[in-house]
C-alpha positions in Angstrom: 57.2 1.6 107.8 55.4 4.7 106.6 56.7 6.7 109.4 60.6 5.9 109.0 60.1 6.9 104.8 58.4 10.0 106.5 60.9 10.9 108.7 63.2 9.7 106.0 62.6 12.6 103.7 62.1 14.7 105.6 65.8 14.2 106.9 66.6 14.7 103.1 64.5 18.2 102.8 66.4 19.2 105.3 70.2 18.3 103.9 69.4 19.6 100.4 67.9 22.9 102.2 71.4 23.0 104.1 73.2 22.3 101.0 71.6 25.4 99.1 72.0 27.5 101.9 75.5 29.0 100.7 74.9 29.3 97.6 71.9 31.9 97.9 74.0 34.0 100.3 77.0 33.9 97.7 75.0 35.2 94.7 72.0 37.0 96.7 71.2 40.5 95.2 72.3 42.7 98.6 75.9 41.4 98.2 75.8 43.0 94.2 74.0 45.8 95.3 76.4 47.0 97.3 79.0 46.1 95.3 77.5 48.1 92.4 76.9 51.5 94.9 80.8 51.0 96.0 81.8 51.8 92.7 79.7 54.1 92.4 81.2 56.3 94.4 84.4 55.8 94.4 83.2 56.6 90.4 81.9 59.6 92.4 84.6 60.6 93.8 87.4 60.2 91.0 85.4 62.9 89.0 84.7 65.0 91.7 88.6 65.2 92.3 89.0 65.8 88.9 87.2 68.4 88.9 88.6 70.4 91.5 91.7 69.8 90.4 90.6 71.4 87.5 89.0 74.4 88.9 92.8 74.5 90.9 94.1 74.9 87.4 92.1 77.5 86.2 92.1 79.2 89.3 96.1 79.4 89.2 96.1 80.1 85.4 93.5 83.7 86.0 95.6 84.6 89.1 99.0 84.6 87.2 97.6 86.6 84.4 96.4 89.3 87.3 100.0 89.4 88.8 101.1 89.4 85.0 99.3 92.7 84.6 99.6 94.4 88.0 103.9 93.4 87.4 103.2 95.2 84.4 100.9 97.9 85.6 103.4 98.4 88.2 106.4 99.3 85.7 104.6 101.2 83.5 104.2 103.6 86.6 107.2 103.0 88.0 108.8 104.3 84.2 106.5 107.0 84.5 107.5 108.1 87.3 111.1 108.3 86.9 110.9 110.4 83.0 110.6 114.1 82.1 106.9 113.9 80.7 108.2 116.8 78.4 111.8 115.4 76.8 110.7 111.4 77.3 114.3 111.3 79.0 115.1 110.4 82.5 113.8 112.7 85.6 116.3 113.6 88.1 114.9 110.3 90.5 115.2 107.9 87.2 118.7 109.4 86.6 120.7 108.7 89.9 118.7 105.4 90.3 120.7 104.9 86.6 123.4 106.4 88.5 124.0 104.5 91.4 123.3 101.0 88.9 126.0 102.0 87.1 128.5 102.9 89.9 127.8 99.8 91.6 129.2 98.1 88.5 131.8 100.3 87.6 133.4 99.0 91.1 132.3 95.6 90.6 133.9 95.1 87.6 136.4 97.9 87.3 134.8 99.7 84.0 135.6 103.4 83.6 133.0 106.9 82.9 132.1 110.2 83.2 129.2 112.3 84.4 128.8 115.7 81.9 126.1 118.1 83.9 125.3 120.9 81.4 123.1 124.5 82.2 121.4 126.0 79.6 122.7 129.3 79.4 119.8 131.7 78.5 116.7 129.8 79.2 115.6 132.0 81.4 115.7 135.2 79.0 114.0 132.8 76.1 111.5 132.0 78.5 110.9 135.6 79.8 110.8 137.2 76.4 108.4 134.3 74.1 106.4 132.1 76.8 107.4 129.1 78.3 106.9 127.2 75.1 109.5 128.9 73.3 111.1 127.7 76.0 110.3 124.3 75.9 111.7 124.2 72.2 114.7 125.1 72.9 114.8 122.3 75.6 113.8 119.8 72.8 116.1 120.8 70.3 119.5 120.9 72.7 117.9 116.9 73.5 118.6 116.0 70.5 121.7 117.8 69.7 123.0 116.0 72.8 121.4 112.8 71.9 123.4 113.4 67.7 126.6 113.5 69.9 126.0 110.4 72.4 126.4 106.5 72.4 122.7 104.4 72.9 124.4 102.8 76.1 125.4 106.7 77.1 122.7 107.8 79.5 121.0 111.3 79.8 118.4 113.0 82.3 117.5 116.3 83.2 118.1 117.0 86.6 116.0 119.8 87.0 114.8 123.8 84.9 117.6 123.5 82.4 119.9 122.0 84.0 121.1 118.1 82.4 124.0 115.1 82.9 125.3 112.9 80.7 126.9 109.8 81.9 128.9 108.3 79.6 130.6 104.7 79.2 134.6 103.4 78.4 136.3 106.9 78.5 139.5 108.5 80.0 139.4 110.8 81.6 141.0 113.4 78.0 137.9 111.6 75.9 135.1 113.0 78.9 136.3 116.7 79.1 136.7 116.4 74.8 133.3 115.2 74.4 131.7 118.1 77.2 133.2 120.9 75.1 131.5 118.7 71.7 128.4 119.2 73.7 128.8 122.4 74.7 129.6 123.9 71.0 126.7 121.2 69.1 124.2 123.4 71.5 126.1 126.9 70.9 125.4 126.5 67.1 121.7 126.0 68.0 119.5 129.1 66.9 115.9 129.9 67.1 113.6 132.4 65.7 110.7 133.2 67.9 108.4 136.7 66.4 111.1 137.5 64.2 113.9 136.9 66.3 116.7 134.9 66.2 117.7 133.6 69.3 120.6 131.1 70.7 120.5 129.0 74.0 124.0 127.9 74.8 125.7 125.4 77.2 128.2 124.9 80.1 129.5 122.0 81.2 131.5 120.0 84.1 132.6 116.5 84.1 133.9 114.2 86.9 135.4 111.2 86.1 133.3 107.9 87.6 136.0 105.5 89.2 135.6 102.5 91.6 135.7 104.8 94.8 132.9 107.4 93.5 129.7 108.1 95.2 126.6 108.7 93.7 125.9 112.5 95.2 129.5 113.5 95.9 129.8 112.5 92.0 127.1 115.2 90.8 128.6 117.8 93.6 131.8 117.6 91.9 130.2 117.6 88.3 127.8 120.3 89.7 130.4 123.0 90.4 132.5 122.2 87.8 129.8 123.4 85.6 129.6 127.1 87.4 133.3 127.3 87.2 132.6 126.7 83.8 130.0 129.2 83.2 131.9 132.1 85.3 134.7 130.5 82.8 132.0 131.6 79.7 130.8 134.7 80.9 134.4 136.4 81.2 135.4 134.6 77.5 132.5 136.6 76.1 133.0 140.0 77.7 136.3 140.3 76.9 
């Protein structure tokens, strides 16, 4: 009888241990730690991704700001390269670029325009007699006089030395030639006093009409040749 009870007690204990074993595995500390570690790793990864994304945005903003500054500097240098530093108008390079652009517009939209080339008549004698500072003053005053005669949409440029060009929009040939004569007259009226001497400059103007078939080089040459014809005519008039 004792042996039987002992055997029964032992079997009962083993059964209890088997019954409790799964619960121990289910709630054991090892699985809880693994689950917590995984959550921490996921949180760290998300935080890292957020930091990288924030860093990328900051880098993009910085690069965009640098690009905007570089573009502004390029535009500034381009404007400087196409501007006459003394007179603050387009130089030959800038004017020719504007002429090409304007001819493209005229061809596309069937607009009209005219090119006037002006040559100052007596700038060299003024430079020789009174110095280049006096000549610079004459040029600045002439540019102011031209500006008073044209519209804000028209374009003034210095082709070099004492030669200027004016791009006039939406004018008939008759009106363009009348405007060229008005520019000559406005410059002829200017007087200057240097070292007690009163001097005048004057200018001769040549006109070329812009059409849908015009070419920038040819139209500049046409206006330039017309200007020299006009200069010879004015010399003849003054000597008569």
